[in-house]
mmCIF file of C-alpha atoms in Angstrom:
data_model
loop_
_atom_site.group_PDB
_atom_site.id
_atom_site.type_symbol
_atom_site.label_atom_id
_atom_site.label_comp_id
_atom_site.label_asym_id
_atom_site.label_seq_id
_atom_site.Cartn_x
_atom_site.Cartn_y
_atom_site.Cartn_z
ATOM 1 C CA MET A 1 -55.034 -158.491 -210.782
ATOM 2 C CA GLU A 2 -53.973 -160.654 -213.807
ATOM 3 C CA GLN A 3 -50.132 -159.046 -212.823
ATOM 4 C CA GLN A 4 -50.207 -160.496 -209.554
ATOM 5 C CA ALA A 5 -51.673 -163.879 -210.680
ATOM 6 C CA ARG A 6 -48.809 -163.854 -213.043
ATOM 7 C CA TRP A 7 -46.006 -163.637 -210.238
ATOM 8 C CA TRP A 8 -48.551 -166.562 -208.385
ATOM 9 C CA ALA A 9 -47.298 -168.150 -211.417
ATOM 10 C CA VAL A 10 -43.840 -167.576 -211.127
ATOM 11 C CA VAL A 11 -44.021 -168.810 -207.441
ATOM 12 C CA ALA A 12 -45.383 -171.906 -208.900
ATOM 13 C CA VAL A 13 -42.852 -172.466 -211.386
ATOM 14 C CA MET A 14 -40.247 -172.223 -208.560
ATOM 15 C CA GLY A 15 -41.846 -174.645 -206.575
ATOM 16 C CA GLY A 16 -41.890 -176.941 -209.543
ATOM 17 C CA ILE A 17 -37.987 -176.711 -209.703
ATOM 18 C CA PHE A 18 -37.096 -176.812 -206.144
ATOM 19 C CA LEU A 19 -39.079 -179.733 -205.940
ATOM 20 C CA LEU A 20 -37.688 -181.298 -208.776
ATOM 21 C CA VAL A 21 -33.993 -180.180 -207.667
ATOM 22 C CA THR A 22 -34.948 -181.613 -204.408
ATOM 23 C CA ALA A 23 -35.684 -185.151 -205.722
ATOM 24 C CA GLU A 24 -32.421 -185.141 -208.010
ATOM 25 C CA GLN A 25 -29.797 -184.546 -204.790
ATOM 26 C CA LEU A 26 -32.113 -186.120 -201.838
ATOM 27 C CA PRO A 27 -29.897 -189.259 -202.158
ATOM 28 C CA ILE A 28 -27.081 -187.028 -201.122
ATOM 29 C CA GLY A 29 -27.952 -186.632 -197.782
ATOM 30 C CA LEU A 30 -29.739 -190.051 -197.227
ATOM 31 C CA LEU A 31 -26.465 -191.663 -199.430
ATOM 32 C CA SER A 32 -25.315 -194.041 -196.453
ATOM 33 C CA GLN A 33 -28.825 -194.914 -194.930
ATOM 34 C CA ILE A 34 -29.804 -196.010 -198.566
ATOM 35 C CA ALA A 35 -26.499 -197.749 -199.430
ATOM 36 C CA ARG A 36 -26.897 -199.622 -196.083
ATOM 37 C CA GLU A 37 -30.316 -200.908 -196.392
ATOM 38 C CA MET A 38 -29.779 -201.945 -200.001
ATOM 39 C CA GLY A 39 -26.300 -203.735 -199.547
ATOM 40 C CA VAL A 40 -24.242 -201.479 -202.160
ATOM 41 C CA SER A 41 -21.131 -199.461 -201.501
ATOM 42 C CA GLU A 42 -21.583 -195.522 -201.484
ATOM 43 C CA GLY A 43 -20.015 -195.191 -204.652
ATOM 44 C CA ALA A 44 -22.856 -197.401 -206.293
ATOM 45 C CA ALA A 45 -25.413 -195.286 -204.211
ATOM 46 C CA GLY A 46 -24.351 -192.445 -206.400
ATOM 47 C CA LEU A 47 -25.665 -193.686 -209.211
ATOM 48 C CA MET A 48 -29.151 -192.692 -207.709
ATOM 49 C CA VAL A 49 -27.889 -189.254 -208.550
ATOM 50 C CA THR A 50 -26.516 -190.504 -211.963
ATOM 51 C CA VAL A 51 -29.607 -191.999 -213.389
ATOM 52 C CA PRO A 52 -31.767 -189.390 -212.956
ATOM 53 C CA GLY A 53 -29.384 -186.555 -214.420
ATOM 54 C CA VAL A 54 -28.486 -188.621 -217.572
ATOM 55 C CA VAL A 55 -32.213 -189.431 -218.297
ATOM 56 C CA ALA A 56 -33.113 -185.881 -217.475
ATOM 57 C CA ALA A 57 -30.102 -184.440 -219.694
ATOM 58 C CA PHE A 58 -31.532 -186.306 -222.999
ATOM 59 C CA ALA A 59 -35.523 -185.587 -221.763
ATOM 60 C CA ALA A 60 -34.266 -181.850 -221.655
ATOM 61 C CA PRO A 61 -33.995 -181.463 -225.497
ATOM 62 C CA LEU A 62 -36.001 -184.243 -226.706
ATOM 63 C CA LEU A 63 -39.627 -184.176 -225.239
ATOM 64 C CA PRO A 64 -39.929 -180.200 -226.290
ATOM 65 C CA VAL A 65 -39.468 -181.866 -229.418
ATOM 66 C CA ALA A 66 -42.030 -184.619 -229.104
ATOM 67 C CA VAL A 67 -44.854 -182.813 -227.819
ATOM 68 C CA GLY A 68 -44.234 -180.249 -230.350
ATOM 69 C CA ARG A 69 -46.708 -177.265 -229.824
ATOM 70 C CA MET A 70 -48.297 -178.855 -226.569
ATOM 71 C CA ASP A 71 -49.520 -176.206 -224.101
ATOM 72 C CA ARG A 72 -46.962 -175.571 -221.470
ATOM 73 C CA ARG A 73 -49.161 -175.441 -218.858
ATOM 74 C CA VAL A 74 -50.658 -178.772 -219.629
ATOM 75 C CA MET A 75 -46.834 -180.205 -220.241
ATOM 76 C CA LEU A 76 -44.926 -178.389 -216.889
ATOM 77 C CA THR A 77 -48.760 -180.019 -214.729
ATOM 78 C CA ALA A 78 -48.277 -183.654 -216.385
ATOM 79 C CA LEU A 79 -44.426 -183.472 -215.522
ATOM 80 C CA MET A 80 -45.120 -182.918 -211.848
ATOM 81 C CA VAL A 81 -47.768 -185.450 -211.812
ATOM 82 C CA ALA A 82 -45.139 -187.633 -213.707
ATOM 83 C CA MET A 83 -42.855 -186.879 -210.411
ATOM 84 C CA THR A 84 -45.144 -187.683 -208.166
ATOM 85 C CA VAL A 85 -45.763 -191.592 -209.627
ATOM 86 C CA GLY A 86 -41.720 -191.442 -209.534
ATOM 87 C CA SER A 87 -41.480 -190.366 -206.066
ATOM 88 C CA VAL A 88 -44.116 -193.160 -204.567
ATOM 89 C CA LEU A 89 -42.442 -195.942 -206.745
ATOM 90 C CA SER A 90 -38.872 -194.600 -205.154
ATOM 91 C CA ALA A 91 -40.521 -195.071 -201.865
ATOM 92 C CA LEU A 92 -41.868 -198.901 -202.475
ATOM 93 C CA ALA A 93 -38.568 -200.095 -204.140
ATOM 94 C CA SER A 94 -37.768 -203.298 -202.988
ATOM 95 C CA SER A 95 -34.178 -203.760 -204.730
ATOM 96 C CA PHE A 96 -32.018 -201.302 -205.712
ATOM 97 C CA VAL A 97 -32.473 -202.193 -209.291
ATOM 98 C CA ALA A 98 -36.351 -200.925 -208.902
ATOM 99 C CA LEU A 99 -35.295 -197.776 -206.831
ATOM 100 C CA LEU A 100 -33.015 -197.020 -209.683
ATOM 101 C CA ALA A 101 -35.947 -197.744 -212.507
ATOM 102 C CA ALA A 102 -38.312 -195.076 -210.650
ATOM 103 C CA ARG A 103 -35.539 -192.557 -210.663
ATOM 104 C CA VAL A 104 -36.004 -192.792 -214.472
ATOM 105 C CA LEU A 105 -39.200 -191.162 -214.598
ATOM 106 C CA ILE A 106 -38.141 -188.356 -212.037
ATOM 107 C CA GLY A 107 -35.666 -187.933 -214.413
ATOM 108 C CA VAL A 108 -37.991 -187.715 -217.547
ATOM 109 C CA SER A 109 -39.727 -184.968 -214.963
ATOM 110 C CA ILE A 110 -36.545 -182.757 -214.288
ATOM 111 C CA GLY A 111 -35.224 -182.982 -217.746
ATOM 112 C CA GLY A 112 -38.948 -181.612 -219.315
ATOM 113 C CA PHE A 113 -39.753 -179.361 -216.826
ATOM 114 C CA TRP A 114 -36.134 -177.467 -216.666
ATOM 115 C CA ALA A 115 -36.218 -177.060 -220.445
ATOM 116 C CA ILE A 116 -39.380 -175.132 -220.303
ATOM 117 C CA ALA A 117 -39.109 -173.286 -216.816
ATOM 118 C CA GLY A 118 -35.577 -171.465 -217.667
ATOM 119 C CA SER A 119 -37.704 -169.533 -220.726
ATOM 120 C CA ILE A 120 -41.053 -168.535 -219.175
ATOM 121 C CA ALA A 121 -40.061 -165.777 -216.871
ATOM 122 C CA PRO A 122 -40.271 -163.245 -219.979
ATOM 123 C CA ARG A 123 -43.530 -164.509 -220.965
ATOM 124 C CA LEU A 124 -44.936 -163.902 -217.572
ATOM 125 C CA VAL A 125 -43.631 -160.454 -216.236
ATOM 126 C CA PRO A 126 -42.526 -157.308 -217.790
ATOM 127 C CA GLU A 127 -39.319 -156.677 -219.641
ATOM 128 C CA GLN A 128 -38.263 -154.934 -216.066
ATOM 129 C CA SER A 129 -39.264 -157.464 -214.239
ATOM 130 C CA VAL A 130 -37.354 -160.287 -216.061
ATOM 131 C CA PRO A 131 -34.507 -160.484 -213.581
ATOM 132 C CA ARG A 132 -36.387 -160.489 -210.362
ATOM 133 C CA ALA A 133 -38.854 -163.221 -211.748
ATOM 134 C CA MET A 134 -35.180 -165.338 -213.068
ATOM 135 C CA THR A 135 -33.936 -164.849 -209.625
ATOM 136 C CA ILE A 136 -37.452 -166.120 -208.163
ATOM 137 C CA ILE A 137 -37.631 -169.198 -210.365
ATOM 138 C CA PHE A 138 -33.922 -170.201 -209.779
ATOM 139 C CA GLY A 139 -33.957 -169.566 -206.045
ATOM 140 C CA GLY A 140 -36.028 -173.011 -206.321
ATOM 141 C CA VAL A 141 -32.393 -174.426 -207.052
ATOM 142 C CA THR A 142 -31.058 -173.239 -203.709
ATOM 143 C CA ALA A 143 -34.145 -173.700 -201.789
ATOM 144 C CA ALA A 144 -33.779 -177.139 -202.228
ATOM 145 C CA SER A 145 -30.430 -177.080 -200.863
ATOM 146 C CA VAL A 146 -31.638 -175.091 -198.053
ATOM 147 C CA LEU A 147 -34.841 -176.799 -197.263
ATOM 148 C CA GLY A 148 -35.154 -179.903 -199.489
ATOM 149 C CA VAL A 149 -31.964 -182.079 -199.393
ATOM 150 C CA PRO A 150 -31.393 -181.046 -195.784
ATOM 151 C CA LEU A 151 -34.865 -181.300 -194.401
ATOM 152 C CA GLY A 152 -34.921 -184.696 -196.128
ATOM 153 C CA THR A 153 -32.033 -185.885 -194.613
ATOM 154 C CA LEU A 154 -33.398 -184.937 -191.248
ATOM 155 C CA LEU A 155 -36.493 -186.428 -191.943
ATOM 156 C CA GLY A 156 -34.789 -189.607 -192.970
ATOM 157 C CA ASP A 157 -32.549 -190.092 -189.988
ATOM 158 C CA MET A 158 -35.665 -189.181 -187.807
ATOM 159 C CA SER A 159 -37.545 -192.453 -189.616
ATOM 160 C CA SER A 160 -36.656 -193.904 -192.871
ATOM 161 C CA TRP A 161 -35.402 -192.499 -196.386
ATOM 162 C CA ARG A 162 -38.720 -193.946 -197.963
ATOM 163 C CA TRP A 163 -40.904 -192.054 -195.982
ATOM 164 C CA VAL A 164 -38.916 -189.066 -197.268
ATOM 165 C CA PHE A 165 -39.555 -189.842 -200.998
ATOM 166 C CA GLY A 166 -43.077 -190.722 -200.442
ATOM 167 C CA GLY A 167 -43.852 -187.113 -199.258
ATOM 168 C CA LEU A 168 -41.999 -185.481 -201.346
ATOM 169 C CA GLY A 169 -44.324 -187.513 -204.227
ATOM 170 C CA GLY A 170 -47.041 -185.595 -202.010
ATOM 171 C CA VAL A 171 -45.993 -182.488 -202.330
ATOM 172 C CA SER A 172 -45.763 -182.725 -205.749
ATOM 173 C CA LEU A 173 -48.817 -183.360 -206.611
ATOM 174 C CA ILE A 174 -49.807 -180.268 -204.971
ATOM 175 C CA VAL A 175 -47.489 -178.367 -206.592
ATOM 176 C CA GLY A 176 -48.638 -179.715 -209.842
ATOM 177 C CA GLY A 177 -52.504 -178.482 -209.429
ATOM 178 C CA ALA A 178 -51.032 -175.279 -208.075
ATOM 179 C CA LEU A 179 -49.184 -175.023 -211.655
ATOM 180 C CA TRP A 180 -52.689 -175.860 -213.301
ATOM 181 C CA LEU A 181 -54.281 -172.895 -211.553
ATOM 182 C CA THR A 182 -51.888 -170.026 -211.948
ATOM 183 C CA LEU A 183 -50.419 -170.340 -215.227
ATOM 184 C CA PRO A 184 -51.893 -169.050 -218.348
ATOM 185 C CA ALA A 185 -51.951 -171.064 -221.808
ATOM 186 C CA LEU A 186 -48.756 -171.325 -223.291
ATOM 187 C CA ALA A 187 -47.975 -172.357 -226.703
ATOM 188 C CA PRO A 188 -44.594 -172.632 -227.860
ATOM 189 C CA ARG A 189 -43.649 -169.512 -229.733
ATOM 190 C CA GLU A 190 -41.543 -171.281 -232.408
ATOM 191 C CA PRO A 191 -41.857 -175.149 -231.866
ATOM 192 C CA VAL A 192 -38.527 -177.013 -230.616
ATOM 193 C CA ARG A 193 -36.778 -178.943 -233.362
ATOM 194 C CA LEU A 194 -33.493 -180.669 -233.002
ATOM 195 C CA GLY A 195 -32.028 -178.413 -235.555
ATOM 196 C CA VAL A 196 -33.167 -175.607 -234.201
ATOM 197 C CA LEU A 197 -31.288 -176.645 -230.919
ATOM 198 C CA PHE A 198 -28.082 -177.374 -232.703
ATOM 199 C CA ARG A 199 -27.992 -174.095 -234.155
ATOM 200 C CA GLN A 200 -27.767 -172.575 -230.623
ATOM 201 C CA LEU A 201 -24.457 -173.836 -230.810
ATOM 202 C CA ALA A 202 -23.224 -171.837 -233.739
ATOM 203 C CA ASN A 203 -23.615 -168.697 -231.551
ATOM 204 C CA ARG A 204 -20.383 -167.944 -229.451
ATOM 205 C CA GLY A 205 -21.625 -167.190 -226.551
ATOM 206 C CA VAL A 206 -24.100 -169.782 -225.770
ATOM 207 C CA ARG A 207 -21.329 -172.376 -226.944
ATOM 208 C CA VAL A 208 -19.449 -170.724 -223.920
ATOM 209 C CA ALA A 209 -21.904 -171.149 -221.390
ATOM 210 C CA VAL A 210 -22.761 -174.817 -222.080
ATOM 211 C CA LEU A 211 -18.899 -175.785 -221.976
ATOM 212 C CA THR A 212 -18.729 -173.631 -218.526
ATOM 213 C CA THR A 213 -21.697 -175.095 -217.563
ATOM 214 C CA GLY A 214 -20.869 -178.632 -218.270
ATOM 215 C CA CYS A 215 -17.009 -177.978 -216.295
ATOM 216 C CA VAL A 216 -18.505 -176.321 -213.450
ATOM 217 C CA VAL A 217 -21.302 -178.672 -212.631
ATOM 218 C CA VAL A 218 -19.741 -181.811 -213.387
ATOM 219 C CA GLY A 219 -16.929 -180.493 -210.919
ATOM 220 C CA HIS A 220 -19.294 -179.701 -208.702
ATOM 221 C CA PHE A 221 -21.172 -183.143 -208.123
ATOM 222 C CA VAL A 222 -17.723 -185.041 -208.354
ATOM 223 C CA ALA A 223 -17.367 -183.680 -204.687
ATOM 224 C CA TYR A 224 -20.715 -182.564 -203.583
ATOM 225 C CA THR A 225 -22.292 -185.830 -204.110
ATOM 226 C CA PHE A 226 -19.741 -187.179 -201.366
ATOM 227 C CA ILE A 227 -19.970 -184.399 -199.160
ATOM 228 C CA SER A 228 -21.527 -186.198 -196.237
ATOM 229 C CA PRO A 229 -18.382 -188.745 -196.074
ATOM 230 C CA VAL A 230 -15.928 -185.758 -197.052
ATOM 231 C CA LEU A 231 -17.219 -183.899 -193.722
ATOM 232 C CA GLN A 232 -17.251 -186.783 -191.531
ATOM 233 C CA SER A 233 -13.584 -188.098 -192.710
ATOM 234 C CA ILE A 234 -11.390 -184.984 -193.469
ATOM 235 C CA SER A 235 -13.377 -182.556 -191.156
ATOM 236 C CA GLY A 236 -14.158 -184.890 -188.358
ATOM 237 C CA VAL A 237 -18.081 -183.952 -188.379
ATOM 238 C CA GLU A 238 -20.144 -186.561 -186.520
ATOM 239 C CA GLN A 239 -23.057 -188.235 -189.026
ATOM 240 C CA ARG A 240 -25.324 -186.970 -186.882
ATOM 241 C CA HIS A 241 -24.928 -183.155 -187.944
ATOM 242 C CA VAL A 242 -24.256 -183.810 -191.380
ATOM 243 C CA GLY A 243 -28.289 -182.810 -191.974
ATOM 244 C CA THR A 244 -28.019 -179.623 -190.385
ATOM 245 C CA LEU A 245 -24.731 -178.658 -191.761
ATOM 246 C CA LEU A 246 -26.076 -179.279 -195.333
ATOM 247 C CA LEU A 247 -29.125 -176.690 -194.062
ATOM 248 C CA LEU A 248 -26.750 -174.327 -193.339
ATOM 249 C CA TYR A 249 -25.183 -174.821 -196.842
ATOM 250 C CA GLY A 250 -28.216 -174.251 -198.157
ATOM 251 C CA ALA A 251 -28.663 -171.236 -196.459
ATOM 252 C CA ALA A 252 -25.699 -169.725 -197.844
ATOM 253 C CA GLY A 253 -26.909 -170.837 -201.518
ATOM 254 C CA ILE A 254 -30.330 -168.971 -201.388
ATOM 255 C CA ILE A 255 -27.807 -165.724 -200.248
ATOM 256 C CA GLY A 256 -25.540 -166.579 -203.136
ATOM 257 C CA ASN A 257 -28.558 -166.959 -205.400
ATOM 258 C CA VAL A 258 -29.911 -163.196 -204.400
ATOM 259 C CA VAL A 259 -26.473 -161.929 -204.589
ATOM 260 C CA ALA A 260 -25.594 -163.571 -208.174
ATOM 261 C CA GLY A 261 -29.130 -162.503 -209.405
ATOM 262 C CA MET A 262 -28.644 -158.677 -208.903
ATOM 263 C CA ARG A 263 -25.069 -158.833 -209.949
ATOM 264 C CA ALA A 264 -25.939 -161.026 -213.425
ATOM 265 C CA ALA A 265 -28.729 -158.378 -214.256
ATOM 266 C CA ARG A 266 -25.973 -155.850 -214.224
ATOM 267 C CA ASN A 267 -22.856 -157.606 -215.749
ATOM 268 C CA PRO A 268 -23.578 -161.746 -216.530
ATOM 269 C CA TYR A 269 -19.888 -161.743 -217.205
ATOM 270 C CA ILE A 270 -18.700 -161.264 -214.384
ATOM 271 C CA ALA A 271 -21.008 -162.733 -212.730
ATOM 272 C CA VAL A 272 -20.101 -166.121 -214.140
ATOM 273 C CA LEU A 273 -16.247 -165.536 -214.328
ATOM 274 C CA THR A 274 -16.734 -165.023 -210.530
ATOM 275 C CA ILE A 275 -17.916 -168.768 -209.420
ATOM 276 C CA PRO A 276 -15.228 -171.039 -210.884
ATOM 277 C CA VAL A 277 -12.715 -168.872 -209.649
ATOM 278 C CA LEU A 278 -13.718 -168.984 -205.934
ATOM 279 C CA LEU A 279 -14.771 -172.715 -206.407
ATOM 280 C CA VAL A 280 -11.288 -173.405 -207.299
ATOM 281 C CA VAL A 281 -10.300 -171.986 -204.182
ATOM 282 C CA ILE A 282 -12.651 -173.430 -202.224
ATOM 283 C CA VAL A 283 -12.723 -176.882 -202.957
ATOM 284 C CA ALA A 284 -8.991 -177.436 -203.579
ATOM 285 C CA SER A 285 -8.239 -175.938 -200.069
ATOM 286 C CA PHE A 286 -10.927 -178.308 -198.494
ATOM 287 C CA PRO A 287 -8.160 -181.685 -197.727
ATOM 288 C CA LEU A 288 -5.517 -178.787 -196.772
ATOM 289 C CA LEU A 289 -7.682 -176.078 -194.582
ATOM 290 C CA GLY A 290 -11.090 -178.240 -193.846
ATOM 291 C CA THR A 291 -9.490 -180.539 -191.884
ATOM 292 C CA ASN A 292 -11.216 -179.614 -188.330
ATOM 293 C CA PRO A 293 -15.076 -179.125 -187.841
ATOM 294 C CA LEU A 294 -14.729 -175.497 -187.530
ATOM 295 C CA THR A 295 -12.748 -174.647 -191.022
ATOM 296 C CA GLY A 296 -14.704 -177.693 -192.488
ATOM 297 C CA VAL A 297 -17.897 -175.786 -191.557
ATOM 298 C CA GLY A 298 -16.500 -172.236 -192.924
ATOM 299 C CA LEU A 299 -15.260 -173.908 -196.171
ATOM 300 C CA LEU A 300 -18.757 -175.445 -197.117
ATOM 301 C CA MET A 301 -20.613 -172.474 -196.228
ATOM 302 C CA LEU A 302 -18.782 -170.535 -198.499
ATOM 303 C CA TRP A 303 -19.069 -173.049 -201.059
ATOM 304 C CA GLY A 304 -22.909 -172.947 -200.772
ATOM 305 C CA ALA A 305 -22.678 -169.386 -201.190
ATOM 306 C CA VAL A 306 -20.882 -169.806 -204.576
ATOM 307 C CA PHE A 307 -22.275 -172.530 -206.210
ATOM 308 C CA GLY A 308 -25.810 -170.899 -205.286
ATOM 309 C CA GLY A 309 -25.563 -168.672 -207.806
ATOM 310 C CA ILE A 310 -24.671 -170.503 -211.057
ATOM 311 C CA SER A 311 -28.286 -171.304 -212.171
ATOM 312 C CA VAL A 312 -29.378 -167.421 -212.427
ATOM 313 C CA SER A 313 -26.078 -166.210 -213.557
ATOM 314 C CA ILE A 314 -25.654 -168.793 -216.621
ATOM 315 C CA GLN A 315 -29.420 -168.557 -217.536
ATOM 316 C CA THR A 316 -29.207 -164.694 -217.457
ATOM 317 C CA TRP A 317 -25.963 -164.952 -219.885
ATOM 318 C CA ILE A 318 -28.288 -166.982 -222.306
ATOM 319 C CA LEU A 319 -31.364 -164.490 -222.568
ATOM 320 C CA ARG A 320 -28.382 -162.331 -223.010
ATOM 321 C CA THR A 321 -26.718 -164.099 -226.211
ATOM 322 C CA ALA A 322 -29.288 -167.137 -227.571
ATOM 323 C CA PRO A 323 -30.883 -166.541 -230.918
ATOM 324 C CA ASN A 324 -33.991 -168.849 -229.514
ATOM 325 C CA THR A 325 -34.076 -168.493 -225.963
ATOM 326 C CA GLU A 326 -36.529 -171.719 -225.327
ATOM 327 C CA ALA A 327 -34.215 -173.689 -227.605
ATOM 328 C CA ALA A 328 -31.038 -172.921 -225.930
ATOM 329 C CA THR A 329 -32.947 -173.498 -222.707
ATOM 330 C CA ALA A 330 -33.456 -176.766 -223.507
ATOM 331 C CA LEU A 331 -30.191 -177.042 -224.527
ATOM 332 C CA MET A 332 -29.067 -175.872 -221.220
ATOM 333 C CA ALA A 333 -30.781 -178.150 -219.399
ATOM 334 C CA PHE A 334 -29.438 -181.081 -220.923
ATOM 335 C CA VAL A 335 -25.795 -180.154 -220.085
ATOM 336 C CA PHE A 336 -26.545 -179.273 -216.519
ATOM 337 C CA ASN A 337 -28.199 -182.668 -216.095
ATOM 338 C CA LEU A 338 -26.077 -184.629 -217.891
ATOM 339 C CA SER A 339 -23.073 -182.634 -215.575
ATOM 340 C CA ILE A 340 -24.807 -183.665 -212.364
ATOM 341 C CA GLY A 341 -24.981 -187.408 -213.474
ATOM 342 C CA LEU A 342 -21.661 -187.465 -214.797
ATOM 343 C CA GLY A 343 -20.408 -185.803 -212.201
ATOM 344 C CA ALA A 344 -21.978 -188.014 -209.294
ATOM 345 C CA LEU A 345 -20.789 -191.264 -211.497
ATOM 346 C CA LEU A 346 -17.082 -189.884 -211.840
ATOM 347 C CA GLY A 347 -16.736 -189.123 -208.501
ATOM 348 C CA GLY A 348 -18.137 -192.589 -207.289
ATOM 349 C CA ARG A 349 -15.123 -193.948 -209.493
ATOM 350 C CA VAL A 350 -12.764 -191.291 -208.329
ATOM 351 C CA VAL A 351 -13.488 -192.199 -204.209
ATOM 352 C CA ASP A 352 -13.785 -195.755 -204.795
ATOM 353 C CA ALA A 353 -10.345 -195.984 -206.572
ATOM 354 C CA THR A 354 -8.253 -193.450 -204.691
ATOM 355 C CA SER A 355 -9.785 -191.212 -201.911
ATOM 356 C CA LEU A 356 -11.651 -188.023 -200.812
ATOM 357 C CA PRO A 357 -9.078 -185.590 -201.212
ATOM 358 C CA THR A 358 -8.246 -186.551 -204.917
ATOM 359 C CA THR A 359 -11.850 -186.302 -205.505
ATOM 360 C CA LEU A 360 -12.132 -182.783 -204.302
ATOM 361 C CA TRP A 361 -8.368 -181.670 -206.214
ATOM 362 C CA SER A 362 -10.259 -183.422 -209.070
ATOM 363 C CA ALA A 363 -13.480 -180.932 -209.184
ATOM 364 C CA ALA A 364 -10.837 -177.969 -208.620
ATOM 365 C CA ALA A 365 -9.240 -178.821 -212.217
ATOM 366 C CA LEU A 366 -12.708 -179.260 -213.777
ATOM 367 C CA PHE A 367 -13.678 -175.528 -212.340
ATOM 368 C CA LEU A 368 -10.027 -174.509 -213.439
ATOM 369 C CA VAL A 369 -11.483 -175.193 -217.227
ATOM 370 C CA GLY A 370 -14.226 -172.860 -216.395
ATOM 371 C CA VAL A 371 -12.278 -170.173 -215.676
ATOM 372 C CA VAL A 372 -10.349 -170.597 -218.842
ATOM 373 C CA LEU A 373 -13.159 -170.378 -221.009
ATOM 374 C CA VAL A 374 -14.937 -167.631 -219.339
ATOM 375 C CA GLY A 375 -11.718 -165.550 -219.355
ATOM 376 C CA ARG A 376 -11.069 -166.454 -223.041
ATOM 377 C CA THR A 377 -14.546 -164.836 -223.922
ATOM 378 C CA PRO A 378 -14.359 -161.256 -224.784
ATOM 379 C CA SER A 379 -16.954 -159.915 -221.973
ATOM 380 C CA ARG A 380 -18.677 -157.609 -225.045
ATOM 381 C CA LEU A 381 -20.195 -160.406 -226.445
ATOM 382 C CA VAL A 382 -22.517 -161.056 -223.187
ATOM 383 C CA ASN A 383 -23.038 -157.839 -221.744
ATOM 384 C CA LYS A 384 -23.777 -155.715 -224.673
ATOM 385 C CA GLU A 385 -26.687 -157.660 -225.652
ATOM 386 C CA ARG A 386 -29.917 -157.213 -223.719
ATOM 387 C CA ILE A 387 -32.731 -159.371 -222.364
ATOM 388 C CA ARG A 388 -35.369 -160.109 -224.580
#
């Protein structure tokens, strides 16, 4: 009975990840609508992704340090309450500046939650079940794509983006209650300090994971932040169909997460290497091959399936190599979320200064750097270790 309760806790953590990633990326599907109402350009509207991404990046390593030995159950529940407040304030924002300010609170919630969630699986389930628990938890990332962002886009098209943000706040409060009821007391095994965080980089496996994550995630959000304009301008897709296509994109990501989770459990090196290799081909070819709705949608589905596996693959790599998994996960959360923010910011500058095809090729160049980083790393460095 106790073991069954632990699996419900895994599901609750997944729900938190799902809502946080939804909140972070939700403006992507509503970008054009919010930009029009707030009177800003689409490039400037991309700051709604940049701001929480950058804030989350710094909250990820600093919040665990600040709270010290706080019970992780209390911390995760409190962060979901903060997420609720940030979402409601976003819905009520009277100006773009006020909206960005509310997104700061959401960024704090994202960073703190992600920093802890990634290292919880080994503490909730037996060692042999850790890969499965990891796949479930980080399935929240792709579930946000398949349900959160596309559903938010559809609801926003039918009503208003404000109602979408308000509804997200209500669901966040429910998930916060589920975390409190299902999680056991989780005192930190070793308090996370800044010195411990920086020492993780002395480990080559962690260092390669950090750099590769930065390249892949920055590259992805350089392009994906503007997927709605890309589909409309390059592939000739009508705006009213974008929400449905993002739903299919997320469905492909769910499949990719499951496949990558199984692959990473056996060989995390190959799992991580395969992702940037395929992304280079898919994104670089989009301006050339995705010039009609059929090929554009096909490439979008491949894109979703491949990127859907990045979180579980990288986290499995970290669990195989990191000396301190909670510290390394906090560091990875810093890099992942900073990369989201920087990717959206860089993509906005490239879009405003050049063109959508150039933005896609810039993303492909970053993926290629990720290929080189992993390719130059001996596979035995990752595959010889065991998940702890």
